[in-house]
Coordinates of C-alpha atoms in Angstrom, one line a residue:
Chain A
M3 CA 24.6 -40.0 -4.9
Q4 CA 25.3 -36.7 -6.5
I5 CA 27.2 -35.5 -3.5
L6 CA 29.3 -38.7 -3.4
R7 CA 30.2 -38.3 -7.0
I8 CA 31.3 -34.7 -6.5
L9 CA 33.4 -35.7 -3.5
F10 CA 35.0 -38.5 -5.4
L11 CA 35.9 -36.2 -8.3
R12 CA 37.2 -33.6 -5.9
L13 CA 39.4 -36.2 -4.2
L14 CA 40.8 -37.3 -7.6
T15 CA 41.7 -33.8 -8.7
T16 CA 43.3 -33.2 -5.3
L17 CA 45.5 -36.3 -5.7
V18 CA 46.6 -35.1 -9.2
T19 CA 47.4 -31.7 -7.8
L20 CA 49.5 -33.1 -4.9
A21 CA 51.3 -35.5 -7.3
G22 CA 52.1 -32.5 -9.5
V23 CA 53.4 -30.5 -6.6
A24 CA 55.5 -33.5 -5.5
V25 CA 57.2 -33.9 -8.9
I26 CA 57.9 -30.2 -9.3
V27 CA 59.3 -29.7 -5.8
F28 CA 61.4 -32.8 -6.0
F29 CA 63.1 -32.0 -9.2
V30 CA 63.4 -28.2 -8.8
I31 CA 65.3 -28.3 -5.5
R32 CA 67.7 -30.8 -7.1
V33 CA 68.3 -28.8 -10.2
V34 CA 69.1 -25.5 -8.5
P35 CA 72.8 -25.1 -7.4
G36 CA 73.9 -26.1 -3.9
N37 CA 73.8 -29.5 -2.4
P38 CA 73.3 -30.6 1.2
I39 CA 76.4 -32.7 1.4
A40 CA 78.6 -29.7 0.7
M41 CA 76.8 -27.8 3.5
M42 CA 77.5 -30.6 6.0
L43 CA 81.2 -31.2 5.4
P44 CA 83.8 -29.0 6.8
P45 CA 86.1 -27.2 4.3
G46 CA 88.9 -29.5 3.0
A47 CA 86.8 -32.7 2.8
T48 CA 87.9 -35.2 0.2
E49 CA 86.0 -36.5 -2.8
A50 CA 85.8 -39.8 -1.0
D51 CA 84.1 -38.2 2.0
V52 CA 81.5 -36.6 -0.3
A53 CA 80.8 -39.9 -2.0
R54 CA 80.4 -41.8 1.3
L55 CA 78.0 -39.2 2.7
S56 CA 76.1 -39.1 -0.6
A57 CA 75.7 -42.8 -0.5
L58 CA 74.5 -42.7 3.1
Y59 CA 71.6 -40.3 2.2
G60 CA 70.9 -42.1 -1.1
L61 CA 71.9 -39.0 -3.1
D62 CA 74.3 -41.0 -5.3
K63 CA 71.5 -42.8 -7.1
P64 CA 70.0 -41.5 -10.4
L65 CA 67.2 -38.9 -9.9
P66 CA 64.3 -41.1 -11.1
T67 CA 65.3 -43.8 -8.6
Q68 CA 65.6 -41.3 -5.8
F69 CA 62.1 -40.0 -6.7
G70 CA 60.7 -43.6 -6.7
I71 CA 62.2 -44.3 -3.3
W72 CA 60.8 -41.0 -1.9
V73 CA 57.3 -41.5 -3.4
A74 CA 57.2 -45.1 -2.1
G75 CA 58.0 -43.9 1.4
V76 CA 55.4 -41.1 1.2
M77 CA 52.8 -43.6 0.3
Q78 CA 53.5 -45.4 3.6
G79 CA 53.6 -42.1 5.6
D80 CA 57.4 -41.9 5.6
F81 CA 58.6 -38.6 4.4
G82 CA 62.2 -39.4 5.0
T83 CA 64.7 -38.1 7.5
S84 CA 65.8 -34.5 7.8
I85 CA 69.4 -34.1 6.8
T86 CA 70.3 -31.4 9.3
T87 CA 68.5 -32.7 12.4
R88 CA 68.3 -36.4 11.6
Q89 CA 64.7 -36.6 12.8
P90 CA 61.8 -37.9 10.7
V91 CA 60.5 -35.2 8.5
L92 CA 56.8 -35.9 9.2
Q93 CA 57.4 -35.6 13.0
L94 CA 59.3 -32.3 12.5
V95 CA 56.7 -30.8 10.2
L96 CA 53.7 -31.8 12.3
S97 CA 55.3 -30.4 15.4
R98 CA 55.5 -27.0 13.7
L99 CA 52.2 -27.1 11.9
P100 CA 50.1 -26.1 14.9
A101 CA 52.0 -22.9 15.4
T102 CA 51.5 -21.8 11.7
L103 CA 47.8 -22.9 11.8
E104 CA 47.2 -20.9 14.9
L105 CA 48.9 -17.8 13.5
S106 CA 47.0 -18.1 10.1
I107 CA 43.6 -18.6 11.8
M108 CA 44.2 -15.7 14.2
A109 CA 45.2 -13.5 11.2
L110 CA 42.1 -14.7 9.3
V111 CA 39.8 -13.9 12.2
M112 CA 41.4 -10.5 12.6
A113 CA 41.0 -9.8 8.9
V114 CA 37.3 -10.8 8.8
I115 CA 36.5 -8.8 11.9
L116 CA 38.4 -5.6 10.7
G117 CA 37.2 -5.9 7.1
G118 CA 33.7 -6.8 8.2
I119 CA 33.4 -3.8 10.5
A120 CA 34.9 -1.5 7.8
A121 CA 32.4 -2.7 5.3
L122 CA 29.4 -2.6 7.6
V123 CA 30.2 0.9 9.0
G124 CA 31.0 2.1 5.5
T125 CA 27.6 0.9 4.2
R126 CA 25.7 2.2 7.2
R127 CA 27.3 5.7 6.7
R128 CA 27.5 5.6 3.0
G129 CA 27.8 9.0 1.3
T130 CA 29.3 10.6 4.4
G131 CA 32.9 11.5 5.4
T132 CA 33.1 8.3 7.5
E133 CA 32.8 6.2 4.3
G134 CA 35.5 8.3 2.7
A135 CA 37.8 7.8 5.6
I136 CA 37.2 4.1 5.5
D137 CA 38.0 4.0 1.7
I138 CA 41.2 5.9 2.3
A139 CA 42.3 3.6 5.2
N140 CA 41.4 0.6 3.0
G141 CA 43.6 1.9 0.1
M142 CA 46.5 2.5 2.5
A143 CA 46.2 -1.0 4.0
L144 CA 46.2 -2.6 0.6
S145 CA 49.1 -0.7 -0.9
V146 CA 51.6 -1.9 1.8
P147 CA 52.6 -5.6 1.8
D148 CA 52.4 -7.8 4.9
F149 CA 56.1 -7.9 5.7
L150 CA 56.3 -4.1 5.7
W151 CA 53.3 -3.9 8.0
G152 CA 55.3 -6.3 10.2
L153 CA 58.2 -3.9 10.3
I154 CA 55.9 -0.9 11.0
L155 CA 54.2 -2.8 13.8
I156 CA 57.6 -3.7 15.3
L157 CA 58.6 -0.1 15.2
V158 CA 55.3 1.1 16.8
F159 CA 54.3 -1.6 19.3
G160 CA 57.7 -3.1 19.9
V161 CA 60.0 0.0 20.0
L162 CA 58.1 3.2 20.4
V163 CA 55.3 1.9 22.7
P164 CA 56.5 -1.6 23.7
V165 CA 53.2 -3.3 24.5
F166 CA 53.6 -6.6 22.6
H167 CA 56.4 -9.1 22.3
I168 CA 58.2 -8.9 19.0
S169 CA 59.9 -12.3 18.8
G170 CA 59.1 -15.9 19.5
R171 CA 55.9 -17.7 20.2
V172 CA 55.9 -17.7 24.0
T173 CA 58.2 -16.4 26.7
P174 CA 60.9 -19.1 27.0
S175 CA 61.2 -18.9 30.8
L176 CA 57.5 -20.0 31.2
D177 CA 56.8 -23.5 32.2
L178 CA 54.5 -25.0 29.6
P179 CA 52.2 -27.8 30.7
F180 CA 50.9 -28.5 27.1
T181 CA 50.6 -32.0 25.5
T182 CA 50.0 -30.7 22.0
N183 CA 51.6 -27.9 20.1
F184 CA 48.3 -25.9 19.8
Y185 CA 49.4 -23.6 22.5
L186 CA 46.8 -21.0 21.9
F187 CA 43.9 -23.4 22.0
E188 CA 45.3 -25.6 24.7
S189 CA 46.0 -22.8 27.1
L190 CA 42.3 -21.8 26.7
L191 CA 41.1 -25.4 27.3
R192 CA 43.3 -25.6 30.4
L193 CA 42.0 -22.3 31.6
R194 CA 45.5 -21.0 31.8
F195 CA 44.7 -17.4 30.9
D196 CA 48.1 -16.2 32.0
L197 CA 49.8 -18.4 29.4
W198 CA 47.1 -17.5 26.9
A199 CA 47.8 -13.8 27.3
D200 CA 51.5 -14.3 26.8
I201 CA 50.9 -16.4 23.6
V202 CA 48.5 -13.8 22.2
S203 CA 50.9 -11.0 23.0
H204 CA 53.5 -12.8 21.0
M205 CA 51.1 -13.7 18.2
F206 CA 49.4 -10.3 18.0
M207 CA 51.8 -8.4 15.7
P208 CA 52.6 -11.1 13.2
A209 CA 48.9 -12.0 12.9
L210 CA 48.0 -8.3 12.5
A211 CA 50.6 -7.8 9.8
L212 CA 49.2 -10.8 7.9
A213 CA 45.6 -9.6 8.5
I214 CA 45.8 -5.9 7.4
P215 CA 46.1 -6.4 3.6
L216 CA 43.4 -9.2 3.7
A217 CA 41.2 -7.0 5.9
A218 CA 41.4 -4.2 3.3
I219 CA 40.4 -6.6 0.5
I220 CA 37.5 -8.0 2.5
G221 CA 36.4 -4.5 3.5
Q222 CA 36.4 -3.2 -0.1
L223 CA 34.7 -6.1 -1.7
L224 CA 32.1 -6.6 1.0
K225 CA 31.2 -2.9 1.0
Q226 CA 30.9 -2.9 -2.7
S227 CA 28.5 -5.9 -2.8
L228 CA 26.6 -4.6 0.3
K229 CA 26.0 -1.4 -1.6
E230 CA 24.7 -3.2 -4.6
T231 CA 22.5 -5.5 -2.5
M232 CA 21.0 -2.5 -0.6
N233 CA 19.4 -1.4 -3.9
L234 CA 17.6 -4.7 -4.5
D235 CA 13.9 -5.0 -4.3
Y236 CA 13.8 -7.3 -1.3
V237 CA 15.8 -4.8 0.7
T238 CA 13.4 -2.0 -0.2
L239 CA 10.5 -4.3 0.7
A240 CA 12.1 -4.9 4.2
R241 CA 12.3 -1.1 4.7
T242 CA 8.6 -0.7 4.2
K243 CA 8.0 -3.3 6.9
G244 CA 9.5 -1.0 9.5
Y245 CA 13.0 -2.2 9.9
G246 CA 15.8 0.3 10.6
E247 CA 18.8 0.7 8.4
T248 CA 21.2 -1.3 10.6
R249 CA 18.8 -4.2 10.8
V250 CA 18.1 -4.1 7.1
I251 CA 21.9 -4.3 6.4
L252 CA 22.5 -7.1 8.9
R253 CA 19.3 -9.1 8.3
E254 CA 18.6 -8.7 4.6
A255 CA 21.7 -7.7 2.8
L256 CA 24.7 -9.1 4.7
R257 CA 24.3 -12.8 4.0
N258 CA 23.7 -12.4 0.2
A259 CA 26.5 -9.8 -0.1
A260 CA 28.9 -12.1 1.8
L261 CA 28.8 -14.8 -0.9
P262 CA 31.2 -13.3 -3.5
T263 CA 33.4 -12.1 -0.7
L264 CA 33.7 -15.6 0.7
T265 CA 35.1 -17.1 -2.5
L266 CA 37.7 -14.4 -2.6
V267 CA 38.6 -14.8 1.1
G268 CA 39.3 -18.5 0.3
V269 CA 41.8 -17.6 -2.4
Q270 CA 43.4 -14.7 -0.3
F271 CA 43.7 -16.9 2.8
T272 CA 46.0 -19.2 0.9
F273 CA 48.1 -16.2 0.0
L274 CA 48.1 -15.3 3.7
I275 CA 49.4 -18.7 4.6
G276 CA 52.2 -18.2 2.0
G277 CA 52.9 -14.9 3.7
T278 CA 53.6 -16.6 7.0
V279 CA 57.0 -17.7 5.7
I280 CA 58.4 -14.2 5.7
I281 CA 56.4 -13.0 8.7
E282 CA 57.4 -15.9 10.9
R283 CA 61.0 -15.2 10.0
L284 CA 60.5 -11.5 10.8
F285 CA 59.1 -12.2 14.3
S286 CA 61.3 -15.3 14.9
Y287 CA 58.0 -17.2 15.3
E288 CA 58.6 -21.0 15.6
G289 CA 56.3 -22.1 12.8
L290 CA 56.5 -24.0 9.5
G291 CA 57.5 -21.0 7.5
N292 CA 60.5 -20.3 9.6
M293 CA 61.4 -24.0 9.4
A294 CA 61.0 -23.8 5.6
I295 CA 63.6 -21.0 5.4
D296 CA 66.1 -22.9 7.5
A297 CA 65.5 -26.0 5.4
V298 CA 66.2 -24.1 2.2
I299 CA 69.4 -22.4 3.7
N300 CA 70.7 -25.8 4.7
R301 CA 69.6 -27.5 1.5
D302 CA 67.7 -30.1 3.7
L303 CA 66.0 -31.7 0.7
P304 CA 63.6 -34.1 2.5
L305 CA 62.5 -31.4 4.9
I306 CA 61.8 -28.9 2.0
Q307 CA 59.8 -31.6 0.2
G308 CA 57.8 -32.4 3.3
I309 CA 57.0 -28.8 4.1
V310 CA 56.0 -28.0 0.5
I311 CA 53.7 -31.0 0.4
L312 CA 52.1 -30.0 3.7
F313 CA 51.5 -26.4 2.4
A314 CA 49.9 -27.9 -0.7
V315 CA 47.6 -30.1 1.4
I316 CA 46.6 -27.0 3.5
F317 CA 45.8 -25.0 0.3
V318 CA 43.6 -27.8 -1.1
A319 CA 41.9 -28.2 2.3
V320 CA 41.2 -24.4 2.5
N321 CA 39.6 -24.5 -1.0
M322 CA 37.4 -27.4 0.0
I323 CA 36.2 -25.7 3.2
V324 CA 35.4 -22.6 1.2
D325 CA 33.3 -24.6 -1.3
L326 CA 31.4 -26.2 1.6
L327 CA 30.7 -22.9 3.3
Y328 CA 29.5 -21.5 0.1
A329 CA 27.0 -24.3 -0.2
V330 CA 25.9 -23.8 3.3
L331 CA 25.3 -20.1 2.8
N332 CA 23.6 -20.3 -0.6
P333 CA 20.4 -22.3 -0.5
R334 CA 20.3 -22.5 -4.3
L335 CA 23.5 -24.7 -4.3
R336 CA 22.4 -26.8 -1.4
H337 CA 19.5 -28.4 -3.4
A338 CA 21.2 -28.5 -6.8
Chain B
M5 CA -12.0 11.8 6.5
S6 CA -9.5 10.2 4.1
Y7 CA -7.0 7.7 5.4
L8 CA -4.2 8.9 3.2
S9 CA -4.0 12.5 2.3
I10 CA -1.2 13.9 0.2
R11 CA -1.1 17.7 0.0
N12 CA 1.1 19.7 -2.4
L13 CA 3.8 17.1 -2.4
S14 CA 6.9 18.1 -4.5
V15 CA 9.8 15.8 -5.0
R16 CA 12.9 16.5 -7.0
L17 CA 16.3 15.0 -7.8
K18 CA 18.8 16.5 -5.5
G19 CA 20.1 19.5 -7.4
G20 CA 17.1 20.2 -9.7
L21 CA 14.9 18.0 -11.9
P22 CA 11.4 17.9 -10.5
L23 CA 9.9 14.5 -10.2
L24 CA 6.5 15.4 -8.5
R25 CA 4.9 18.8 -8.9
R26 CA 2.6 19.8 -5.9
V27 CA 0.8 16.5 -6.1
S28 CA -2.4 16.3 -4.0
L29 CA -4.7 13.3 -3.7
D30 CA -6.8 11.4 -1.1
V31 CA -7.5 7.8 -0.5
A32 CA -10.4 7.1 1.8
A33 CA -10.4 4.0 4.1
G34 CA -11.2 1.0 2.0
E35 CA -11.1 2.9 -1.3
V36 CA -9.0 1.9 -4.4
R37 CA -7.3 4.8 -6.2
G38 CA -5.5 4.2 -9.5
L39 CA -2.4 6.1 -10.5
V40 CA -1.9 6.2 -14.2
G41 CA 0.5 7.9 -16.5
E42 CA 3.4 7.2 -18.9
S43 CA 6.7 5.9 -17.8
G44 CA 8.4 8.6 -15.8
A45 CA 5.2 10.4 -15.0
G46 CA 5.9 10.0 -11.3
K47 CA 3.2 7.4 -10.5
S48 CA 5.6 5.0 -8.7
M49 CA 7.3 8.0 -7.0
I50 CA 4.1 8.8 -5.1
G51 CA 3.9 5.3 -3.7
K52 CA 7.6 5.4 -2.8
A53 CA 7.1 8.7 -1.0
V54 CA 4.2 7.4 1.0
L55 CA 6.2 4.3 2.1
G56 CA 9.4 6.2 2.8
I57 CA 11.5 4.4 0.2
L58 CA 12.3 7.3 -2.2
P59 CA 15.7 6.7 -3.8
P60 CA 18.6 8.4 -2.0
A61 CA 19.0 10.8 -5.0
A62 CA 15.4 12.2 -4.5
E63 CA 14.3 14.7 -1.9
I64 CA 10.9 16.0 -0.8
T65 CA 10.9 19.8 -1.1
E66 CA 7.4 20.6 0.1
G67 CA 4.1 19.2 1.1
E68 CA 2.5 16.9 3.6
I69 CA 1.7 13.2 3.6
L70 CA -1.0 12.6 6.2
L71 CA -1.3 8.9 7.0
D72 CA -4.0 8.2 9.5
G73 CA -3.9 11.8 10.6
A74 CA -0.1 11.9 11.2
D75 CA 2.1 13.9 8.9
L76 CA 4.9 11.5 8.0
L77 CA 7.3 14.2 7.1
R78 CA 7.1 15.7 10.6
L79 CA 7.8 12.4 12.4
S80 CA 11.3 11.3 13.3
P81 CA 12.8 8.6 11.0
A82 CA 12.3 5.9 13.6
E83 CA 8.7 6.9 14.3
R84 CA 7.9 7.2 10.6
R85 CA 9.3 3.7 9.9
R86 CA 7.2 2.2 12.7
H87 CA 4.1 4.1 11.7
I88 CA 4.4 3.0 8.0
G89 CA 5.4 -0.6 9.0
A90 CA 2.3 -0.9 11.2
T91 CA -0.3 0.6 8.9
C92 CA 1.0 0.2 5.3
A93 CA 2.3 -2.5 3.0
L94 CA 3.8 -2.8 -0.5
I95 CA 3.0 -5.3 -3.2
P96 CA 6.1 -4.9 -5.4
Q97 CA 6.3 -5.1 -9.1
D98 CA 8.7 -8.0 -9.7
P99 CA 8.1 -11.1 -7.6
L100 CA 11.4 -12.6 -8.8
T101 CA 13.5 -10.0 -7.1
A102 CA 11.3 -9.0 -4.1
L103 CA 11.9 -12.1 -2.0
N104 CA 15.2 -12.6 -0.2
P105 CA 16.9 -15.6 -1.8
S106 CA 18.6 -16.7 1.4
H107 CA 15.6 -16.7 3.7
R108 CA 12.8 -19.2 3.7
I109 CA 9.3 -18.1 2.7
G110 CA 7.8 -18.4 6.2
P111 CA 9.9 -15.8 8.0
Q112 CA 9.5 -13.5 5.1
I113 CA 5.8 -13.4 5.7
T114 CA 5.9 -13.3 9.5
D115 CA 9.0 -11.2 10.1
R116 CA 7.1 -7.9 10.4
L117 CA 4.5 -9.5 12.7
V118 CA 7.1 -10.8 15.1
D119 CA 9.9 -8.2 14.9
I120 CA 7.9 -5.0 14.5
L121 CA 4.4 -5.7 15.9
G122 CA 5.5 -8.1 18.7
W123 CA 3.4 -11.1 17.8
T124 CA 4.4 -14.5 19.2
R125 CA 6.0 -16.9 16.7
A126 CA 3.1 -19.4 17.0
D127 CA 0.4 -16.7 16.3
A128 CA 2.5 -15.4 13.3
D129 CA 2.9 -18.9 11.9
A130 CA -0.8 -19.6 12.2
R131 CA -1.5 -16.3 10.5
A132 CA 0.9 -17.2 7.6
R133 CA -0.8 -20.5 7.1
A134 CA -4.3 -18.8 7.0
L135 CA -2.9 -16.2 4.5
L136 CA -1.5 -18.9 2.2
A137 CA -4.9 -20.6 2.1
E138 CA -6.5 -17.2 1.3
V139 CA -4.2 -16.7 -1.7
Q140 CA -5.0 -20.3 -2.8
I141 CA -1.5 -21.8 -2.3
P142 CA -1.7 -25.5 -1.7
E143 CA 0.6 -27.4 0.7
P144 CA 1.3 -24.4 3.0
D145 CA 3.8 -26.3 5.1
R146 CA 6.0 -27.1 2.2
V147 CA 5.8 -23.6 0.8
L148 CA 6.6 -21.9 4.2
R149 CA 9.8 -24.0 4.4
A150 CA 10.7 -23.4 0.8
Y151 CA 13.3 -20.9 -0.5
P152 CA 12.1 -18.4 -3.2
H153 CA 14.0 -20.1 -6.0
E154 CA 11.9 -23.3 -5.6
L155 CA 8.7 -21.5 -6.5
S156 CA 7.3 -20.0 -9.7
G157 CA 6.8 -16.3 -10.4
G158 CA 3.0 -16.6 -9.9
M159 CA 3.4 -18.4 -6.6
R160 CA 5.9 -15.8 -5.4
Q161 CA 3.5 -12.9 -6.3
R162 CA 0.8 -14.7 -4.3
I163 CA 3.2 -15.0 -1.4
L164 CA 4.0 -11.3 -1.6
I165 CA 0.3 -10.4 -1.6
A166 CA -0.2 -12.7 1.4
S167 CA 2.7 -11.0 3.1
A168 CA 1.3 -7.5 2.3
F169 CA -2.0 -8.4 4.0
A170 CA -0.3 -10.1 6.9
A171 CA -0.5 -7.3 9.4
E172 CA -4.0 -6.1 8.3
P173 CA -2.6 -2.8 7.0
K174 CA -5.0 0.0 6.4
L175 CA -3.3 1.0 3.1
I176 CA -1.5 -1.1 0.5
V177 CA 0.6 0.4 -2.3
A178 CA 0.5 -2.0 -5.3
D179 CA 3.3 -0.9 -7.6
E180 CA 2.4 -2.4 -11.0
P181 CA 1.9 -5.8 -9.4
T182 CA 1.0 -7.6 -12.6
T183 CA 3.5 -6.0 -15.1
A184 CA 6.2 -8.6 -14.6
L185 CA 3.9 -11.6 -14.8
D186 CA 2.8 -13.8 -17.6
V187 CA -0.4 -12.6 -19.3
T188 CA -2.3 -15.7 -18.3
V189 CA -1.3 -15.2 -14.6
Q190 CA -2.0 -11.4 -14.6
K191 CA -5.7 -11.8 -14.6
Q192 CA -5.7 -14.3 -11.7
I193 CA -3.4 -12.0 -9.6
L194 CA -5.5 -9.0 -10.4
K195 CA -8.7 -10.8 -9.3
L196 CA -6.9 -12.0 -6.1
I197 CA -5.8 -8.5 -5.2
A198 CA -9.3 -7.1 -5.8
G199 CA -10.9 -9.9 -3.8
M200 CA -8.5 -9.5 -0.9
Q201 CA -8.9 -5.8 -0.9
A202 CA -12.7 -6.0 -0.8
R203 CA -12.7 -8.7 2.0
H204 CA -10.2 -6.9 4.2
G205 CA -11.5 -3.4 3.5
T206 CA -8.0 -2.2 2.8
A207 CA -7.4 1.1 1.0
L208 CA -5.3 0.6 -2.1
L209 CA -3.1 2.9 -4.1
F210 CA -2.8 1.0 -7.4
V211 CA 0.0 2.2 -9.6
T212 CA -0.4 1.0 -13.2
H213 CA -0.1 2.1 -16.8
D214 CA -3.0 -0.1 -17.9
L215 CA -6.4 1.6 -18.0
G216 CA -8.1 -1.8 -18.4
V217 CA -6.8 -2.7 -15.0
V218 CA -8.1 0.6 -13.6
S219 CA -11.6 0.0 -14.9
K220 CA -11.7 -3.4 -13.2
V221 CA -10.4 -2.5 -9.7
C222 CA -10.3 1.2 -9.0
Q223 CA -12.9 3.7 -7.8
Q224 CA -10.9 6.9 -8.0
L225 CA -8.2 7.8 -10.5
S226 CA -5.3 10.2 -10.7
V227 CA -3.8 10.8 -14.1
L228 CA -0.2 12.0 -14.0
Y229 CA 1.9 13.8 -16.6
S230 CA 5.4 14.8 -15.8
G231 CA 4.9 14.7 -12.1
M232 CA 1.7 16.7 -12.2
V233 CA -1.8 15.5 -11.5
V234 CA -3.8 16.5 -14.6
E235 CA -7.0 14.8 -13.7
D236 CA -8.5 13.5 -10.4
T237 CA -11.8 11.9 -10.9
P238 CA -14.1 9.0 -10.1
V239 CA -13.3 6.1 -12.5
R240 CA -16.9 5.9 -13.7
D241 CA -16.8 9.5 -14.9
F242 CA -13.3 9.1 -16.4
F243 CA -14.4 6.4 -18.9
A244 CA -17.6 8.3 -19.8
T245 CA -16.2 11.8 -20.0
P246 CA -12.5 12.4 -19.4
R247 CA -12.2 16.1 -18.7
H248 CA -8.6 16.8 -19.5
P249 CA -7.5 16.5 -23.2
Y250 CA -4.5 14.5 -22.2
S251 CA -6.7 12.0 -20.3
A252 CA -9.0 11.7 -23.3
A253 CA -6.1 11.1 -25.6
L254 CA -4.7 8.5 -23.2
L255 CA -8.0 6.7 -23.1
A256 CA -8.3 6.8 -27.0
A257 CA -4.7 5.4 -27.1
T258 CA -5.7 2.2 -25.3
P259 CA -5.4 -0.6 -27.8
K260 CA -8.7 -2.4 -28.6
Y261 CA -7.9 -6.1 -28.6
T262 CA -11.4 -6.9 -29.8
D263 CA -10.7 -5.3 -33.2
P264 CA -7.4 -6.5 -34.7
S265 CA -7.8 -4.3 -37.8
A266 CA -7.8 -1.1 -35.7
G267 CA -4.4 0.6 -35.7
L268 CA -2.6 2.2 -32.7
N269 CA -3.7 5.7 -31.7
P270 CA -0.8 7.5 -30.1
V271 CA -1.4 10.6 -28.0
P272 CA -1.5 13.4 -30.6
D273 CA 1.5 15.9 -30.6
A274 CA -0.8 18.8 -30.1
V275 CA -2.1 17.3 -26.8
I276 CA 1.5 16.6 -25.7
E277 CA 2.5 20.2 -26.4
A278 CA -0.5 21.6 -24.6
V279 CA 0.1 19.5 -21.5
R280 CA 3.8 20.4 -21.6
A281 CA 2.9 24.1 -21.8
E282 CA 0.8 23.5 -18.6
V283 CA 3.8 22.0 -16.9
A284 CA 6.0 24.9 -18.0
A285 CA 3.5 27.4 -16.8
F286 CA 3.4 25.6 -13.4
D287 CA 7.2 25.7 -13.1
R288 CA 7.2 29.5 -13.9
R289 CA 4.6 30.1 -11.2
A290 CA 6.6 28.0 -8.8
A291 CA 9.8 29.9 -9.7
H292 CA 8.1 33.2 -8.8
G293 CA 7.0 31.8 -5.5

């Protein structure tokens, strides 16, 4: 019963959040200067042309009416039609979503691995020069933002030592047998490792650029809480049982130390997803973020609304998953 | 032949302050030795040195710790860990912090048996069940599957005691095992430890600041002041005729709960000054090599 109530409340707050996002995005993009009709018509179009086109897209009605029409559509799963491509927004957005999800998850996995290794090695070698080197590397990784890491990576692995592709999601000349847009996963499922390698080679640098700052945060926080945990009584007791230092860290300390880090990773992961907008642009990666920038440039109002709502849904989902993981890792919450 | 023999053990904080000053003591097989002294006298430090869990800021500067004939300080770190893990155990002070909150109770009792000593899981589980019965915990199946936060402090201390006896160690270090407990529970736990020690024939190094506890469970006693052993004596003789003035004052300072009108008798300043002078003289001798 308890768990159902929590889920219900959670769902309710989620709906309120999404409604708020919908209101804000709808009105803000209509208040800022620039309108889609002006972008579509060639120079020298008459007032009558503008009025006709506005009527066609329903932009001549008062704002509250427009909002009502949009919300009514959204309720039925209709997010409207993109002004620039004349395709349904939902279809456009969902076709790009897999690319961004794959990129974000790849970046998250990289960040957890890099940050985790930094924290574990730093804890194992605490008090030595190795720990100092890790701290310095962490500080450097943190003080450079993701898009700058993107440029640095392009310079190093795209220009100086060209080992990775610097643009796109997959080599365009390749024949893709995929039925979904989850290229990375589907190529693995179909055992097409040649395609998989090509996709990874495209994804590697944008994912790494997104991962480096997050890896540094994970590394710092996890190392800090590992160090504190290593002084606790149950860790000392485990030492007297004959366990070596590495086993003590992995077996006794890691799980308890990971809890505070997990919450933070959840929050930071949503920032990382936000970072995909610029990073996808930088690497011409065909994802949601890249589409969002195009949509803003073209004042494609329905498309902007659709993308922002989808991002909001992703953020809410990430927070939910983090809460669930936290409960799984922490037995004290599971029974409460 | 004593099972544990500490010879001239000196420990100091890295960079100076002495924590133990050439401490020597013996614990015969199956014998209980009490370590008493004020806070900071170094009594816990001795147990930590034996178990290889000195804090990173402390270092051993001289001496030997002979455990079952092997000098711990000459073994490689891995050999030392294994030797200690196979022959010794710790009953920690605070049962609320000494169990890992994210592991179930069962594995925390059996982990050493399986991981270090190579028992099969079935044997280890059977052993855990028998131990829980011995420390008088009902419903062993439920408790073995429980997480620490589901159990009371007294229960957890019983589990830690069971866990300490799991591998039939030859020596157990009990580091103020009743201090963190409720007064009503203290007595039961003390009785439990004494009973288990007698039945298993385990040698016990019992760290405490409570001379009443010493009189109940210990046979030998070391009195510490400022990291120095000022008296090493059978417990019977200590309560009859303490030889060192500091010991005598410590004994006189023990509150008599039977007489509420009696005031507290702190250790007199003159005795403190005398024993401090002893420590200073020791340091001077040590400085001149």
